[in-house]
Coordinates of C-alpha atoms in Angstrom, one line a residue:
M229 CA 0.0 0.0 0.0
Q230 CA 1.1 3.6 -0.7
T231 CA 0.0 6.9 0.6
S232 CA -0.6 9.7 -1.9
I233 CA 0.4 13.3 -1.0
P234 CA -0.4 16.4 -3.1
C235 CA 2.8 17.9 -4.3
T236 CA 4.1 20.6 -6.7
M237 CA 7.6 20.4 -8.1
M238 CA 9.1 23.7 -8.7
R239 CA 12.4 25.3 -9.7
G240 CA 13.1 28.1 -7.3
G241 CA 16.1 30.2 -8.4
T242 CA 19.0 27.8 -8.9
S243 CA 17.5 25.0 -6.8
R244 CA 14.6 22.6 -7.3
G245 CA 12.4 20.6 -5.1
P246 CA 8.8 19.6 -4.0
Y247 CA 6.5 22.1 -2.4
F248 CA 3.9 20.9 0.0
L249 CA 1.0 22.4 1.9
A250 CA 1.6 21.8 5.6
N251 CA -1.9 20.4 6.0
D252 CA -1.1 17.6 3.5
L253 CA 1.8 16.3 5.6
P254 CA 2.0 14.6 9.0
R255 CA 1.8 17.0 12.0
D256 CA 4.6 15.4 14.1
W257 CA 8.1 16.2 12.9
E258 CA 9.6 12.7 13.1
T259 CA 6.9 11.2 10.8
Q260 CA 7.2 14.3 8.5
K261 CA 10.9 13.8 8.3
Q262 CA 10.5 10.1 7.2
V263 CA 8.0 11.2 4.6
L264 CA 10.5 13.7 3.1
L265 CA 13.3 11.2 3.1
S266 CA 11.1 8.6 1.4
A267 CA 9.8 11.2 -1.1
M268 CA 13.3 12.2 -2.1
G269 CA 14.7 8.6 -2.2
S270 CA 17.4 9.4 0.3
C271 CA 20.0 7.2 2.0
T272 CA 20.9 5.5 -1.4
G273 CA 23.3 8.2 -2.6
Q274 CA 21.6 8.4 -5.9
Q275 CA 18.0 8.9 -4.9
I276 CA 16.8 6.5 -7.5
D277 CA 13.7 5.6 -5.5
G278 CA 12.4 9.2 -5.1
I279 CA 12.2 12.5 -6.8
G280 CA 15.5 13.9 -5.5
G281 CA 18.2 14.7 -8.0
A282 CA 21.2 13.4 -6.0
T283 CA 22.7 16.8 -5.5
S284 CA 22.3 19.3 -2.6
L285 CA 20.6 21.7 -5.0
T286 CA 17.9 19.2 -5.9
S287 CA 17.3 17.6 -2.5
K288 CA 15.3 20.4 -1.0
A289 CA 11.7 20.8 0.1
A290 CA 9.4 23.6 1.0
I291 CA 6.4 23.4 3.4
I292 CA 3.9 26.2 3.1
S293 CA 0.9 27.3 5.3
V294 CA -1.2 30.3 6.1
S295 CA 0.6 32.4 8.7
E296 CA -0.9 33.3 12.1
S297 CA 1.5 36.3 12.2
P298 CA -0.1 39.7 11.5
E299 CA 3.1 40.6 9.7
A300 CA 2.9 37.7 7.2
D301 CA 0.5 36.1 4.7
I302 CA 2.2 32.7 4.6
D303 CA 4.7 30.7 6.6
Y304 CA 7.6 29.0 4.8
L305 CA 9.6 26.1 6.2
F306 CA 12.7 25.0 4.2
A307 CA 14.1 21.5 4.6
Q308 CA 17.5 20.3 3.3
V309 CA 17.0 16.6 2.8
S310 CA 20.2 14.6 3.0
I311 CA 21.1 12.4 0.0
D312 CA 23.1 9.6 1.7
D313 CA 21.8 9.4 5.3
M314 CA 18.6 9.8 7.2
S315 CA 18.9 13.4 8.2
V316 CA 16.7 16.4 7.4
D317 CA 18.0 19.8 8.4
T318 CA 15.7 22.8 9.0
A319 CA 18.3 25.0 10.6
P320 CA 19.2 26.9 7.5
S321 CA 17.0 28.8 5.1
C322 CA 17.1 28.8 1.3
G323 CA 16.5 32.0 -0.7
N324 CA 16.3 30.1 -4.0
I325 CA 13.6 27.7 -2.9
L326 CA 11.9 30.7 -1.2
S327 CA 11.4 32.3 -4.6
G328 CA 8.9 29.5 -5.5
A329 CA 7.0 29.8 -2.2
A330 CA 4.9 32.9 -3.1
P331 CA 3.9 31.6 -6.6
F332 CA 3.0 28.3 -5.0
A333 CA 0.9 29.9 -2.3
I334 CA -1.0 32.0 -4.8
E335 CA -1.7 29.0 -7.1
S336 CA -2.7 26.9 -4.0
G337 CA -5.3 29.5 -3.0
L338 CA -3.5 30.7 0.2
V339 CA -3.1 34.2 -1.2
R340 CA -5.4 36.1 -3.6
A341 CA -3.6 37.3 -6.7
Q342 CA -3.9 41.0 -7.6
L343 CA -3.9 42.5 -11.1
G344 CA -0.4 43.2 -12.3
E345 CA 1.7 42.3 -9.3
T346 CA 1.0 40.5 -6.0
L347 CA 2.9 41.2 -2.8
V348 CA 3.2 38.1 -0.6
R349 CA 4.5 38.6 3.0
V350 CA 6.4 35.6 4.0
R351 CA 7.5 34.5 7.5
N352 CA 10.5 32.2 7.3
L353 CA 10.1 29.6 10.1
N354 CA 13.7 28.5 9.9
T355 CA 15.0 31.9 11.0
N356 CA 11.8 33.6 12.2
S357 CA 12.5 36.4 9.7
F358 CA 10.3 38.2 7.2
I359 CA 10.6 38.6 3.5
H360 CA 8.4 40.6 1.1
V361 CA 8.0 38.8 -2.3
L362 CA 6.7 40.5 -5.4
V363 CA 5.2 38.1 -8.0
Q364 CA 4.1 38.9 -11.5
T365 CA 0.3 38.3 -11.8
P366 CA -1.1 39.9 -14.9
D367 CA -4.8 39.2 -15.3
G368 CA -4.8 37.8 -11.7
F369 CA -2.7 34.7 -12.5
V370 CA 0.9 33.8 -11.8
N371 CA 3.0 34.4 -14.8
Y372 CA 6.2 32.4 -15.2
E373 CA 7.3 33.7 -18.6
G374 CA 9.5 36.7 -18.9
E375 CA 12.8 38.2 -20.0
T376 CA 14.7 38.0 -16.6
Q377 CA 17.8 35.8 -16.7
I378 CA 19.7 34.6 -13.6
D379 CA 23.1 33.0 -13.8
G380 CA 23.0 29.2 -13.2
V381 CA 19.6 28.8 -15.0
E382 CA 19.2 28.4 -18.7
G383 CA 16.7 30.7 -20.5
S384 CA 14.6 33.5 -19.1
A385 CA 11.5 33.8 -16.9
A386 CA 9.4 36.3 -15.0
P387 CA 11.1 38.1 -12.2
V388 CA 10.4 37.3 -8.5
M389 CA 11.6 40.1 -6.3
L390 CA 12.7 39.1 -2.8
N391 CA 13.2 41.8 -0.1
F392 CA 14.6 40.4 3.1
L393 CA 13.9 42.5 6.2
N394 CA 16.2 42.9 9.2
V395 CA 18.5 40.1 8.2
A396 CA 21.1 40.6 10.9
G397 CA 21.4 37.8 13.4
T398 CA 18.5 35.7 12.0
K399 CA 19.9 32.5 13.6
T400 CA 22.3 33.6 16.4
G401 CA 20.7 36.9 17.3
K402 CA 23.9 38.9 16.4
L403 CA 25.4 40.1 13.2
F404 CA 28.8 39.1 14.5
P405 CA 28.1 36.2 16.9
T406 CA 31.7 36.0 18.2
G407 CA 31.7 39.7 19.0
Q408 CA 34.6 40.3 16.6
L409 CA 34.8 41.5 13.0
K410 CA 37.6 39.0 12.5
D411 CA 38.7 35.9 14.4
S412 CA 41.7 33.6 14.1
I413 CA 40.9 29.9 13.7
L414 CA 43.6 27.4 13.2
G415 CA 45.9 30.2 12.2
T416 CA 43.5 31.5 9.6
E417 CA 41.7 34.9 9.7
V418 CA 38.0 34.6 9.3
S419 CA 34.8 36.6 9.7
C420 CA 32.0 34.9 11.4
I421 CA 28.8 36.7 10.4
D422 CA 25.1 36.0 10.6
A423 CA 23.1 38.0 7.9
A424 CA 20.3 35.9 6.4
M425 CA 22.6 32.9 6.7
P426 CA 25.3 32.2 9.4
M427 CA 28.6 32.0 7.6
V428 CA 32.3 31.6 8.1
L429 CA 34.0 33.8 5.5
I430 CA 37.6 33.1 4.6
P431 CA 40.1 34.9 2.2
A432 CA 40.8 32.3 -0.4
T433 CA 44.5 33.1 -0.6
S434 CA 44.9 32.2 3.1
L435 CA 44.0 28.6 2.1
G436 CA 46.5 28.5 -0.7
I437 CA 44.1 29.0 -3.6
K438 CA 43.1 31.9 -5.9
G439 CA 39.4 31.8 -5.2
N440 CA 38.2 31.8 -8.8
E441 CA 38.7 28.0 -9.3
S442 CA 35.9 25.9 -10.7
K443 CA 33.5 23.8 -8.6
Q444 CA 35.1 20.6 -9.8
T445 CA 38.6 21.8 -9.0
L446 CA 37.5 22.7 -5.5
D447 CA 35.5 19.6 -4.9
N448 CA 38.5 17.5 -5.9
N449 CA 40.8 19.2 -3.4
E450 CA 40.5 16.9 -0.5
S451 CA 43.0 18.7 1.7
L452 CA 41.2 22.0 1.1
L453 CA 37.8 20.5 2.0
A454 CA 39.3 19.0 5.2
R455 CA 40.8 22.3 6.2
I456 CA 37.5 24.1 5.5
E457 CA 35.6 21.6 7.7
A458 CA 38.0 21.9 10.5
I459 CA 37.6 25.7 10.6
R460 CA 33.8 25.4 10.2
L461 CA 33.5 23.1 13.2
I462 CA 35.4 25.5 15.5
A463 CA 33.6 28.5 14.1
G464 CA 30.2 26.8 14.9
E465 CA 31.2 26.6 18.5
K466 CA 32.4 30.2 18.6
M467 CA 29.2 31.4 17.0
G468 CA 27.1 29.7 19.7
L469 CA 25.7 27.0 17.3
G470 CA 27.2 24.2 19.3
D471 CA 28.4 21.0 17.6
V472 CA 27.7 21.5 13.9
S473 CA 29.3 18.3 12.7
H474 CA 25.8 17.0 11.7
Q475 CA 24.5 20.4 10.6
V476 CA 24.9 22.4 7.4
I477 CA 25.3 25.7 9.1
P478 CA 27.4 27.7 9.4
K479 CA 28.1 27.7 5.7
V480 CA 31.5 28.6 4.4
G481 CA 32.4 31.2 1.8
L482 CA 35.9 31.7 0.2
L483 CA 36.4 35.3 -0.8
S484 CA 38.7 36.9 -3.4
S485 CA 38.9 40.0 -5.5
P486 CA 36.5 40.1 -8.5
Q487 CA 37.8 39.2 -12.0
Q488 CA 34.8 40.0 -14.2
G489 CA 33.8 43.6 -13.1
G490 CA 31.9 42.6 -10.0
S491 CA 32.3 43.7 -6.4
I492 CA 33.7 40.5 -4.9
T493 CA 34.2 36.8 -5.8
S494 CA 32.7 34.1 -3.6
R495 CA 32.9 30.3 -3.6
Y496 CA 30.0 29.1 -1.4
F497 CA 30.2 25.6 0.3
V498 CA 27.1 23.7 1.2
P499 CA 29.0 22.8 3.4
H500 CA 31.1 19.9 2.1
N501 CA 31.2 20.8 -1.6
C502 CA 31.1 23.9 -3.6
H503 CA 27.8 25.3 -4.8
A504 CA 27.4 25.3 -8.6
S505 CA 26.4 28.9 -8.5
H506 CA 25.6 30.7 -5.2
S507 CA 23.0 30.6 -2.4
A508 CA 20.7 33.7 -2.3
T509 CA 20.8 34.0 1.5
G510 CA 24.6 33.3 1.4
A511 CA 25.0 36.1 -1.2
I512 CA 23.3 38.5 1.2
C513 CA 25.7 37.5 3.9
V514 CA 28.7 37.9 1.6
S515 CA 27.5 41.3 0.5
V516 CA 27.0 42.5 4.0
C517 CA 30.5 41.4 4.9
S518 CA 31.9 43.2 1.9
A519 CA 30.1 46.4 3.0
I520 CA 31.5 46.6 6.5
P521 CA 35.1 47.8 7.2
G522 CA 37.3 45.6 9.2
T523 CA 36.1 42.2 8.0
V524 CA 38.2 39.8 5.9
A525 CA 36.5 41.2 2.8
E526 CA 38.2 44.6 3.3
G527 CA 40.7 45.2 0.6
L528 CA 39.1 42.6 -1.8
T529 CA 36.4 45.0 -3.1
P530 CA 37.0 47.7 -5.7
I531 CA 37.7 51.3 -4.6
E532 CA 34.4 52.3 -6.1
L533 CA 32.4 50.0 -3.8
D534 CA 34.5 51.0 -0.8
N535 CA 33.6 54.6 -1.3
Q536 CA 30.0 53.7 -1.9
V537 CA 29.4 51.6 1.3
N538 CA 31.8 53.0 3.8
S539 CA 30.5 56.5 4.1
K540 CA 29.6 57.1 7.8
G541 CA 25.9 57.4 8.5
S542 CA 25.0 56.4 4.9
D543 CA 21.7 54.6 4.4
K544 CA 21.5 54.5 0.6
A545 CA 21.0 51.3 -1.3
K546 CA 24.2 49.7 -2.4
Q547 CA 24.6 47.3 -5.3
V548 CA 26.9 44.4 -4.5
V549 CA 27.7 42.1 -7.4
I550 CA 29.1 38.7 -6.4
E551 CA 30.9 36.6 -8.9
H552 CA 30.4 32.9 -8.5
P553 CA 31.1 29.7 -10.6
S554 CA 28.1 30.2 -12.9
G555 CA 28.2 34.0 -13.3
K556 CA 27.0 36.7 -11.0
I557 CA 24.3 37.5 -8.4
T558 CA 23.4 41.1 -7.4
I559 CA 22.3 42.1 -3.9
A560 CA 20.7 45.6 -3.3
L561 CA 21.6 46.5 0.3
N562 CA 19.9 49.2 2.3
M563 CA 22.0 49.7 5.4
T564 CA 23.3 52.3 7.8
L565 CA 27.0 52.3 8.5
N566 CA 28.5 54.4 11.4
Q567 CA 31.1 54.0 14.1
E568 CA 28.8 52.5 16.6
R569 CA 27.2 49.7 14.6
S570 CA 26.0 48.6 11.2
E571 CA 22.3 48.3 10.7
I572 CA 20.8 46.4 7.8
H573 CA 17.4 47.6 6.9
Q574 CA 16.7 45.5 3.8
A575 CA 18.5 43.2 1.3
G576 CA 16.9 42.6 -2.1
L577 CA 17.6 40.4 -5.0
V578 CA 15.8 39.1 -8.1
R579 CA 15.2 35.4 -8.7
T580 CA 13.0 33.4 -11.0
A581 CA 10.8 30.4 -10.5
R582 CA 8.8 27.9 -12.5
R583 CA 6.2 25.3 -11.8
L584 CA 7.4 22.0 -13.3
F585 CA 4.5 19.6 -12.3
R586 CA 1.7 19.3 -9.9
G587 CA 0.1 16.0 -8.8
D588 CA 0.4 13.3 -6.2
L589 CA 3.6 11.9 -4.7
Y590 CA 3.6 8.4 -3.2
V591 CA 5.3 7.1 -0.1
P592 CA 4.9 3.6 1.4
S593 CA 1.9 3.5 3.8
R594 CA 4.1 1.9 6.5
I595 CA 5.9 5.3 6.7
W596 CA 2.6 7.3 7.0
T597 CA -1.1 6.6 6.7
P598 CA -3.3 9.6 7.5
L599 CA -5.9 9.0 10.2
K600 CA -8.8 9.6 7.8
L601 CA -7.5 6.6 5.7
Q602 CA -6.9 4.5 8.8
A603 CA -10.5 5.0 9.8
S604 CA -12.0 4.1 6.4

């Protein structure tokens, strides 16, 4: 016997995964976790017996519900489903998968579409933060076709504008959880920063690389990966996250000077291999780091950006262009910089999304049978 679960598969930004209504899933977390693992076909390494794509970018899920918060229309819970073991991590968020949440909510009847554009206020349950998402809805229906292109995705689509509010300390409660702009870990200078995503940012040259290497080159460098993980584990403790050996946060970013006219170059790790492009929330964290004097990013950005973001008391929007393995991602930062503290008001970026299919997903009934079916 099998249990059918309504499901919509979507591409969100440079990621892909199933989107569920919370009411269609088990209420208790342990059963819900087993359903997600079964749905993706995890623990085999290849996810042959599920809809996962055997990469960290395609083994993700979104769970959506109507929000009880007066500041939000919907609640969004992101789940990173492991490929080769039985773990599901809801500690991090994902801005790419988030870009599909608002269109999914509109098409599922949770939010009424407006003519032209529809604003969907999202509460991210992973980080208890809020994001305003603007979806194209001409004639009152979600439109996926358009001319917007994002690096890491072939073709073009309609834009989905994400505006992250108050991103500082979303997981740890502090922009700099260690209390320092820079820390020394295993003899390497790092910046431990929590802006949309807790990250450990490291100058690439301090690890003996240039920082513009390909994903394949970095993934094949076993000594580099071991060094990164050793630093990450210690950083996790320093940031108040505890033992992170079985968690995907903090993520790691290797920073270097731009080569293609951008503001900074980043290689983002997820966390044990390099992202094929870049996480959206990770890009916000990198951009914030590059905008604050005294971090490891200082000296890596062009003079023009330094002049733009380092003016004391400035609260203008700053465009930070991050170069990554598949191209570039641009973050619009609205923040105030002064001698006392840095305050991030809003961080915006454009993504695209597309519905791939909608139907029923099946899991073995031994994993979960809804009560209404048990009673019938």
